Amino acid sequence: MINLQPYTNPRYFLIILVALLPLIIGLYFGKRFKIYEAIFSLVFLFLMFDGKDTIQGWQLIAYVIFQFIITFAYQRYRQAGKNKTWVFCLAVILAILPLTTVKIAAVVPTQVASLIGFMGVSYLTFKTVEVIMELRDGTIKKVDPITYARFLLFYPTLSSGPIDRYRRFKADCDKAPEREEYLDQLRLGTRYIFQGFLYKFIIGYVFGTIWLPQVAHAAQVLGNANGGLKISWALVAYMYCYSMYLFFDFAGYSLFAVGTSYFMGIKTPMNFNKPFISKNIKDFWNRWHMTLSFWFRDFIFMRFTFFAMKKKLIKNRIRISQVAYLVDFLIMGFWHGLTWFYIVYGIYHALAIIINDIWLRFKKKHQKQIPHNKFTQALAIFLTFNVVCFSFLIFSGFLDTLWFH
């Protein structure tokens, strides 16, 4: 039996294109074959978790059943007209419990991680928490079980996103697009997939497979020669090389997921929008891994801000936003993993945004004295790029190898 990991080689795309042909033909004629779409997803999920990954397939099934119980129990509770905060908090805690357990088990000597740590657990958790929170807000009145299953198990985005929203997804999957709209989706989907090939299999390969090991080795040799971590040309080269690899590899993967989704008539949101031309760090997070950053903005940053204002935890609104940034990015750091470099990465970005906000307020107050032209804009892009690349050096964990090994 073939084990098909998503978007790993050209053969995968030929197989999935052939499998998608009935859906493509149906959508062209204004018909959405929901039964075939379900069969397609289940078959490819089976192939994805076949062989040595079979246990992960069973974990996925158990996880979805667990989340169904939580979501529909909470929906029934809300439909009864009840809205106790502690019940909502319990539902959220239960929804994130599997992911939290996986993150803790990854750094604690235990077999728990292997029992529940399947591919895609993070992105499924983001989806379930979003639905529970919007049920509480009333923006989602009722979750349809079939649509919810399709939403959670949507094959193109299962393993690594982008993170869609239930209401947006439901609007697409409930109907077939008009022919002209679908032809445009096919055109864009084809473009995104070829762009993904360029990003992941060519540019990402050069940076990640050819250059990165070489500069990593050079940095380690120079570091050992100097008795530990020391800034060198190789370390700087590693920082830029890893940053480029991280972007092109992940952006390429995301383009594959979006392009495949478009073939299926689902307009999954884009994940990247030219992040390295950002003029400041806040602009960067509006362009980088957008579905993740917007999820954290909507469901952590904004909710903490409203909670702090409502409970009058902090009177100064500027201080509230600063604390909210720290909470937001600290949680993001912990989500990546319970290691010092992920946590420092989160704190680093929180401090960068706080400093940026202070600068923007100062700039607005003294706008007549501070020049604003093409040179200053280019300087802002250059500074932001380097601030971001240094954060990726922290994120890579490479400094950990220089310090402790």
C-alpha positions as a printed NumPy array, in Angstrom:
array([[  0.   ,   0.   ,   0.   ],
       [  1.261,   3.509,  -0.877],
       [  1.902,   5.932,   1.991],
       [  1.03 ,   9.371,   0.632],
       [  2.336,  12.238,   2.728],
       [  0.866,  15.531,   1.437],
       [  2.809,  17.535,  -1.153],
       [  6.099,  15.635,  -0.865],
       [  6.869,  14.772,  -4.497],
       [  5.575,  15.296,  -8.073],
       [  3.991,  11.813,  -8.181],
       [  1.665,  12.87 ,  -5.36 ],
       [  0.232,  15.69 ,  -7.493],
       [ -0.428,  13.385, -10.442],
       [ -2.305,  10.956,  -8.191],
       [ -4.372,  13.65 ,  -6.519],
       [ -5.188,  15.359,  -9.837],
       [ -6.566,  12.107, -11.259],
       [ -8.602,  11.573,  -8.074],
       [ -9.966,  15.129,  -8.252],
       [-11.121,  14.912, -11.874],
       [-14.737,  13.853, -11.068],
       [-15.018,  16.759,  -8.592],
       [-13.543,  19.205, -11.119],
       [-15.923,  18.063, -13.861],
       [-18.895,  18.225, -11.507],
       [-18.025,  21.729, -10.289],
       [-17.548,  22.894, -13.882],
       [-21.149,  21.871, -14.548],
       [-22.394,  23.44 , -11.321],
       [-22.651,  20.239,  -9.273],
       [-20.842,  19.511,  -6.02 ],
       [-20.5  ,  15.758,  -5.509],
       [-20.43 ,  15.727,  -1.711],
       [-20.431,  11.94 ,  -1.396],
       [-17.485,  11.59 ,  -3.775],
       [-15.698,  14.436,  -1.973],
       [-16.121,  12.564,   1.32 ],
       [-14.853,   9.317,  -0.233],
       [-11.877,  11.181,  -1.741],
       [-10.928,  12.682,   1.627],
       [-11.308,   9.392,   3.489],
       [ -9.265,   7.433,   0.946],
       [ -6.421,   9.947,   0.962],
       [ -6.505,  10.165,   4.738],
       [ -6.23 ,   6.378,   4.844],
       [ -3.258,   6.455,   2.456],
       [ -1.699,   9.275,   4.46 ],
       [ -1.837,   7.272,   7.692],
       [ -1.157,   3.843,   6.208],
       [  1.786,   1.622,   7.155],
       [  3.935,   2.815,  10.03 ],
       [  1.569,   5.762,  10.571],
       [ -1.545,   3.594,  11.044],
       [ -1.667,   4.36 ,  14.767],
       [ -1.91 ,   8.06 ,  13.908],
       [ -4.987,   7.348,  11.807],
       [ -6.706,   5.717,  14.795],
       [ -5.618,   8.649,  16.954],
       [ -7.194,  11.041,  14.465],
       [-10.493,   9.135,  14.572],
       [-10.497,   9.137,  18.387],
       [ -9.619,  12.842,  18.435],
       [-12.464,  13.796,  16.081],
       [-14.972,  11.78 ,  18.143],
       [-13.693,  13.49 ,  21.3  ],
       [-14.053,  16.955,  19.745],
       [-17.51 ,  16.113,  18.393],
       [-18.67 ,  15.215,  21.91 ],
       [-17.332,  18.498,  23.336],
       [-18.602,  20.718,  20.517],
       [-22.115,  19.317,  20.292],
       [-22.499,  19.071,  24.064],
       [-21.62 ,  22.761,  24.293],
       [-23.904,  23.584,  21.362],
       [-26.812,  21.856,  23.122],
       [-25.968,  23.78 ,  26.29 ],
       [-26.04 ,  27.113,  24.389],
       [-29.266,  26.228,  22.592],
       [-30.845,  25.758,  26.002],
       [-30.219,  29.482,  26.546],
       [-27.412,  28.991,  29.067],
       [-24.109,  30.826,  28.967],
       [-22.11 ,  30.24 ,  32.138],
       [-18.484,  31.32 ,  31.818],
       [-17.151,  28.288,  33.665],
       [-18.894,  25.902,  31.267],
       [-17.388,  27.749,  28.297],
       [-13.918,  27.664,  29.9  ],
       [-14.3  ,  23.942,  30.607],
       [-15.239,  23.284,  26.975],
       [-12.186,  25.213,  25.729],
       [ -9.869,  23.479,  28.206],
       [-11.152,  20.069,  27.135],
       [-10.78 ,  21.027,  23.46 ],
       [ -7.122,  21.999,  23.895],
       [ -6.31 ,  19.163,  26.32 ],
       [ -5.017,  16.712,  23.657],
       [ -2.741,  19.36 ,  22.114],
       [ -1.49 ,  20.484,  25.527],
       [ -0.735,  16.89 ,  26.457],
       [  1.22 ,  16.397,  23.239],
       [  3.311,  19.53 ,  23.849],
       [  4.104,  18.527,  27.445],
       [  4.788,  14.909,  26.529],
       [  7.256,  16.043,  23.864],
       [  9.667,  17.285,  26.58 ],
       [  8.841,  14.759,  29.32 ],
       [ 10.07 ,  11.134,  29.084],
       [  6.754,   9.394,  28.487],
       [  4.869,   7.351,  25.911],
       [  1.846,   9.684,  25.948],
       [  3.003,  11.73 ,  22.957],
       [  3.152,   8.613,  20.783],
       [ -0.369,   7.691,  21.85 ],
       [ -2.062,  10.952,  20.812],
       [  0.476,  12.944,  18.794],
       [ -0.788,  12.643,  15.227],
       [ -0.041,  14.9  ,  12.262],
       [ -2.339,  17.919,  12.2  ],
       [ -3.42 ,  17.927,  15.87 ],
       [ -2.536,  21.629,  16.251],
       [ -4.558,  22.845,  13.281],
       [ -7.575,  20.714,  14.169],
       [ -7.449,  22.161,  17.69 ],
       [ -7.485,  25.72 ,  16.333],
       [-10.601,  24.85 ,  14.332],
       [-12.482,  23.27 ,  17.238],
       [-11.638,  26.092,  19.653],
       [-12.803,  28.656,  17.075],
       [-16.167,  26.89 ,  16.73 ],
       [-16.674,  26.669,  20.522],
       [-15.813,  30.356,  20.967],
       [-18.136,  31.449,  18.168],
       [-20.925,  29.28 ,  19.562],
       [-20.533,  31.194,  22.797],
       [-20.51 ,  34.554,  20.975],
       [-23.6  ,  33.592,  18.985],
       [-21.882,  34.197,  15.635],
       [-22.411,  30.482,  14.999],
       [-25.99 ,  29.499,  15.824],
       [-25.823,  25.86 ,  14.875],
       [-23.077,  23.485,  13.773],
       [-24.074,  20.924,  11.166],
       [-22.42 ,  17.545,  11.992],
       [-21.652,  16.626,   8.372],
       [-20.237,  20.06 ,   7.554],
       [-18.262,  20.039,  10.795],
       [-16.688,  16.686,   9.915],
       [-15.816,  17.971,   6.447],
       [-14.387,  21.132,   8.031],
       [-12.151,  19.227,  10.448],
       [-11.076,  16.545,   7.971],
       [-10.673,  18.734,   4.884],
       [ -7.767,  16.885,   3.359],
       [ -5.73 ,  19.654,   1.632],
       [ -5.238,  21.605,   4.885],
       [ -5.331,  18.832,   7.49 ],
       [ -1.65 ,  18.479,   8.36 ],
       [ -0.339,  22.075,   8.38 ],
       [ -3.107,  24.517,   7.505],
       [ -3.904,  27.191,   6.413],
       [ -6.436,  27.566,   9.226],
       [ -9.91 ,  28.152,   7.805],
       [-12.973,  29.426,   9.686],
       [-16.132,  27.326,   9.978],
       [-18.588,  29.917,   8.644],
       [-16.412,  30.762,   5.637],
       [-15.849,  27.072,   4.873],
       [-19.547,  26.253,   5.226],
       [-20.527,  28.998,   2.779],
       [-18.253,  27.436,   0.147],
       [-19.053,  23.77 ,   0.685],
       [-22.838,  24.269,   0.774],
       [-22.931,  25.216,  -2.905],
       [-21.02 ,  24.961,  -6.157],
       [-19.494,  28.198,  -7.511],
       [-20.709,  29.748, -10.76 ],
       [-18.858,  28.463, -13.815],
       [-16.9  ,  31.663, -14.443],
       [-15.96 ,  31.856, -10.777],
       [-14.839,  28.233, -10.761],
       [-12.776,  28.67 , -13.932],
       [-11.031,  31.54 , -12.175],
       [-10.444,  29.272,  -9.174],
       [ -8.932,  26.624, -11.465],
       [ -6.66 ,  29.243, -13.015],
       [ -5.54 ,  30.516,  -9.601],
       [ -5.227,  26.997,  -8.201],
       [ -2.955,  25.975, -11.075],
       [ -0.862,  29.106, -10.609],
       [ -0.539,  28.528,  -6.863],
       [  0.557,  24.909,  -7.335],
       [  3.244,  25.834,  -9.876],
       [  4.354,  28.699,  -7.646],
       [  4.484,  26.206,  -4.784],
       [  6.759,  23.956,  -6.885],
       [  9.094,  26.896,  -7.439],
       [  9.086,  27.83 ,  -3.753],
       [  9.311,  24.409,  -2.091],
       [ 11.098,  22.132,  -4.543],
       [ 13.521,  24.604,  -6.131],
       [ 14.208,  27.688,  -3.999],
       [ 13.475,  25.941,  -0.697],
       [ 15.645,  22.998,  -1.77 ],
       [ 18.588,  25.262,  -2.585],
       [ 18.399,  27.126,   0.729],
       [ 17.458,  24.163,   2.936],
       [ 19.181,  21.151,   1.43 ],
       [ 22.215,  22.552,  -0.385],
       [ 23.296,  25.703,   1.478],
       [ 21.938,  25.363,   5.019],
       [ 23.976,  22.272,   6.069],
       [ 27.144,  23.91 ,   4.744],
       [ 26.754,  27.193,   6.639],
       [ 25.579,  25.301,   9.741],
       [ 28.746,  23.209,   9.678],
       [ 30.913,  26.296,   9.16 ],
       [ 29.209,  28.107,  12.049],
       [ 29.726,  25.116,  14.355],
       [ 33.394,  24.807,  13.387],
       [ 34.013,  28.512,  13.977],
       [ 32.035,  28.366,  17.212],
       [ 34.069,  25.426,  18.521],
       [ 37.31 ,  27.14 ,  17.503],
       [ 36.333,  30.169,  19.551],
       [ 35.26 ,  28.185,  22.599],
       [ 31.501,  28.552,  22.148],
       [ 28.981,  30.881,  20.567],
       [ 30.577,  33.767,  18.717],
       [ 29.162,  35.928,  15.976],
       [ 30.751,  34.973,  12.694],
       [ 30.054,  35.316,   9.014],
       [ 28.806,  31.7  ,   9.037],
       [ 26.316,  32.348,  11.824],
       [ 24.945,  35.409,   9.996],
       [ 24.785,  33.357,   6.79 ],
       [ 22.916,  30.626,   8.668],
       [ 20.409,  33.201,   9.95 ],
       [ 19.576,  34.474,   6.457],
       [ 19.7  ,  31.033,   4.848],
       [ 17.384,  29.469,   7.434],
       [ 14.962,  32.409,   7.172],
       [ 14.725,  31.978,   3.399],
       [ 14.336,  28.213,   3.711],
       [ 11.611,  28.567,   6.358],
       [  9.627,  30.964,   4.195],
       [  9.93 ,  29.221,   0.842],
       [  9.344,  25.74 ,   2.253],
       [  6.281,  26.672,   4.304],
       [  4.89 ,  29.156,   1.775],
       [  5.273,  26.515,  -0.93 ],
       [  3.391,  23.968,   1.169],
       [  0.645,  26.518,   1.869],
       [  0.331,  27.318,  -1.837],
       [ -0.132,  23.596,  -2.562],
       [ -2.906,  23.416,   0.055],
       [ -4.658,  26.537,  -1.246],
       [ -4.321,  25.464,  -4.895],
       [ -5.733,  21.988,  -4.201],
       [ -8.576,  23.559,  -2.214],
       [ -9.431,  25.817,  -5.153],
       [ -9.677,  22.744,  -7.413],
       [-12.267,  21.449,  -4.933],
       [-14.218,  24.726,  -5.056],
       [-13.14 ,  25.77 ,  -1.539],
       [-11.399,  29.158,  -1.316],
       [ -9.055,  28.402,   1.578],
       [ -7.448,  31.683,   2.733],
       [ -3.859,  32.499,   1.804],
       [ -1.135,  32.176,   4.427],
       [  1.544,  34.566,   3.137],
       [  1.54 ,  37.974,   1.473],
       [  5.083,  39.146,   0.664],
       [  6.159,  39.219,   4.334],
       [  9.716,  40.388,   3.652],
       [  8.6  ,  43.777,   2.348],
       [  6.929,  44.614,   5.679],
       [  7.569,  48.159,   6.928],
       [  7.332,  47.209,  10.613],
       [  6.848,  44.148,  12.783],
       [  3.081,  44.568,  13.043],
       [  2.882,  44.776,   9.252],
       [  4.961,  41.589,   9.145],
       [  2.419,  39.686,  11.263],
       [ -0.319,  40.873,   8.908],
       [  1.603,  39.153,   6.094],
       [  3.289,  36.116,   7.707],
       [  1.379,  32.877,   8.407],
       [ -1.717,  35.064,   8.29 ],
       [ -4.316,  32.466,   9.2  ],
       [ -2.377,  31.659,  12.377],
       [ -1.624,  35.281,  13.339],
       [ -5.234,  36.341,  12.682],
       [ -6.48 ,  33.375,  14.733],
       [ -4.304,  34.437,  17.668],
       [ -5.385,  38.056,  17.182],
       [ -9.104,  37.23 ,  17.214],
       [ -9.219,  34.493,  19.851],
       [ -6.421,  35.42 ,  22.255],
       [ -5.301,  39.041,  21.868],
       [ -8.766,  40.593,  21.418],
       [-10.445,  38.387,  24.028],
       [ -7.782,  39.064,  26.624],
       [ -8.051,  42.797,  25.867],
       [-11.844,  42.81 ,  26.303],
       [-11.562,  40.715,  29.469],
       [ -8.943,  43.047,  30.976],
       [-11.032,  46.127,  30.12 ],
       [-14.258,  44.588,  31.435],
       [-12.665,  43.473,  34.708],
       [-10.632,  46.71 ,  34.91 ],
       [ -7.454,  44.718,  35.493],
       [ -5.424,  47.546,  33.971],
       [ -6.721,  51.093,  33.615],
       [ -4.331,  52.327,  30.929],
       [ -5.412,  51.067,  27.484],
       [ -1.889,  51.216,  26.129],
       [ -0.685,  48.989,  28.965],
       [ -3.57 ,  46.595,  28.294],
       [ -2.495,  46.177,  24.676],
       [  1.13 ,  45.682,  25.734],
       [  0.2  ,  42.957,  28.219],
       [ -2.1  ,  41.426,  25.589],
       [  0.806,  41.252,  23.135],
       [  2.922,  39.483,  25.744],
       [  0.142,  36.979,  26.473],
       [ -0.567,  36.448,  22.772],
       [  2.999,  35.782,  21.673],
       [  3.971,  33.893,  24.801],
       [  1.133,  31.442,  24.097],
       [  2.27 ,  31.265,  20.471],
       [  5.773,  30.438,  21.667],
       [  4.494,  27.698,  23.971],
       [  2.359,  26.353,  21.122],
       [  5.462,  25.857,  18.984],
       [  7.046,  23.843,  21.792],
       [  8.137,  23.864,  25.426],
       [ 11.76 ,  24.745,  24.769],
       [ 13.573,  27.951,  25.65 ],
       [ 14.109,  29.089,  22.054],
       [ 10.398,  28.902,  21.149],
       [  9.422,  30.771,  24.296],
       [ 12.127,  33.406,  23.772],
       [ 10.941,  33.686,  20.144],
       [  7.439,  34.536,  21.375],
       [  8.678,  37.07 ,  23.949],
       [ 11.009,  38.605,  21.351],
       [  8.118,  39.303,  18.95 ],
       [  5.93 ,  40.666,  21.737],
       [  8.654,  43.113,  22.751],
       [  9.292,  44.016,  19.11 ],
       [  5.618,  44.925,  18.594],
       [  5.495,  46.881,  21.873],
       [  8.594,  48.864,  20.859],
       [  7.091,  49.377,  17.405],
       [  3.866,  50.74 ,  18.918],
       [  5.857,  53.151,  21.103],
       [  7.757,  54.326,  18.026],
       [  4.558,  54.776,  15.954],
       [  2.968,  56.894,  18.703],
       [  6.144,  58.975,  18.941],
       [  6.268,  59.28 ,  15.146],
       [  2.653,  60.406,  14.992],
       [  3.286,  63.038,  17.687],
       [  6.4  ,  64.363,  15.925],
       [  5.453,  63.697,  12.317],
       [  6.601,  67.136,  11.166],
       [ 10.113,  66.569,  12.508],
       [ 10.524,  62.979,  11.259],
       [ 11.17 ,  62.578,   7.519],
       [  9.017,  60.212,   5.499],
       [ 10.309,  59.353,   2.041],
       [ 11.487,  56.428,  -0.103],
       [ 14.763,  56.202,   1.803],
       [ 13.089,  55.955,   5.223],
       [ 10.618,  53.393,   3.862],
       [ 13.481,  51.294,   2.491],
       [ 15.295,  51.624,   5.812],
       [ 12.149,  50.481,   7.66 ],
       [ 11.874,  47.394,   5.414],
       [ 15.582,  46.615,   5.894],
       [ 15.382,  46.918,   9.69 ],
       [ 12.185,  44.849,   9.879],
       [ 13.695,  42.151,   7.675],
       [ 16.726,  41.821,   9.943],
       [ 14.656,  41.886,  13.137],
       [ 12.561,  39.056,  11.697],
       [ 15.557,  37.038,  10.481],
       [ 17.161,  37.233,  13.923],
       [ 13.922,  35.945,  15.447],
       [ 14.048,  32.998,  13.034],
       [ 17.62 ,  32.287,  14.131],
       [ 16.261,  31.989,  17.686],
       [ 13.319,  29.915,  16.446],
       [ 15.579,  27.486,  14.562],
       [ 17.151,  26.209,  17.791],
       [ 20.58 ,  26.45 ,  16.155],
       [ 21.858,  28.663,  18.975],
       [ 20.983,  25.825,  21.342],
       [ 23.355,  23.51 ,  19.452],
       [ 26.161,  26.067,  19.641],
       [ 25.671,  26.725,  23.344],
       [ 24.961,  23.302,  24.742],
       [ 26.544,  20.767,  22.383]])
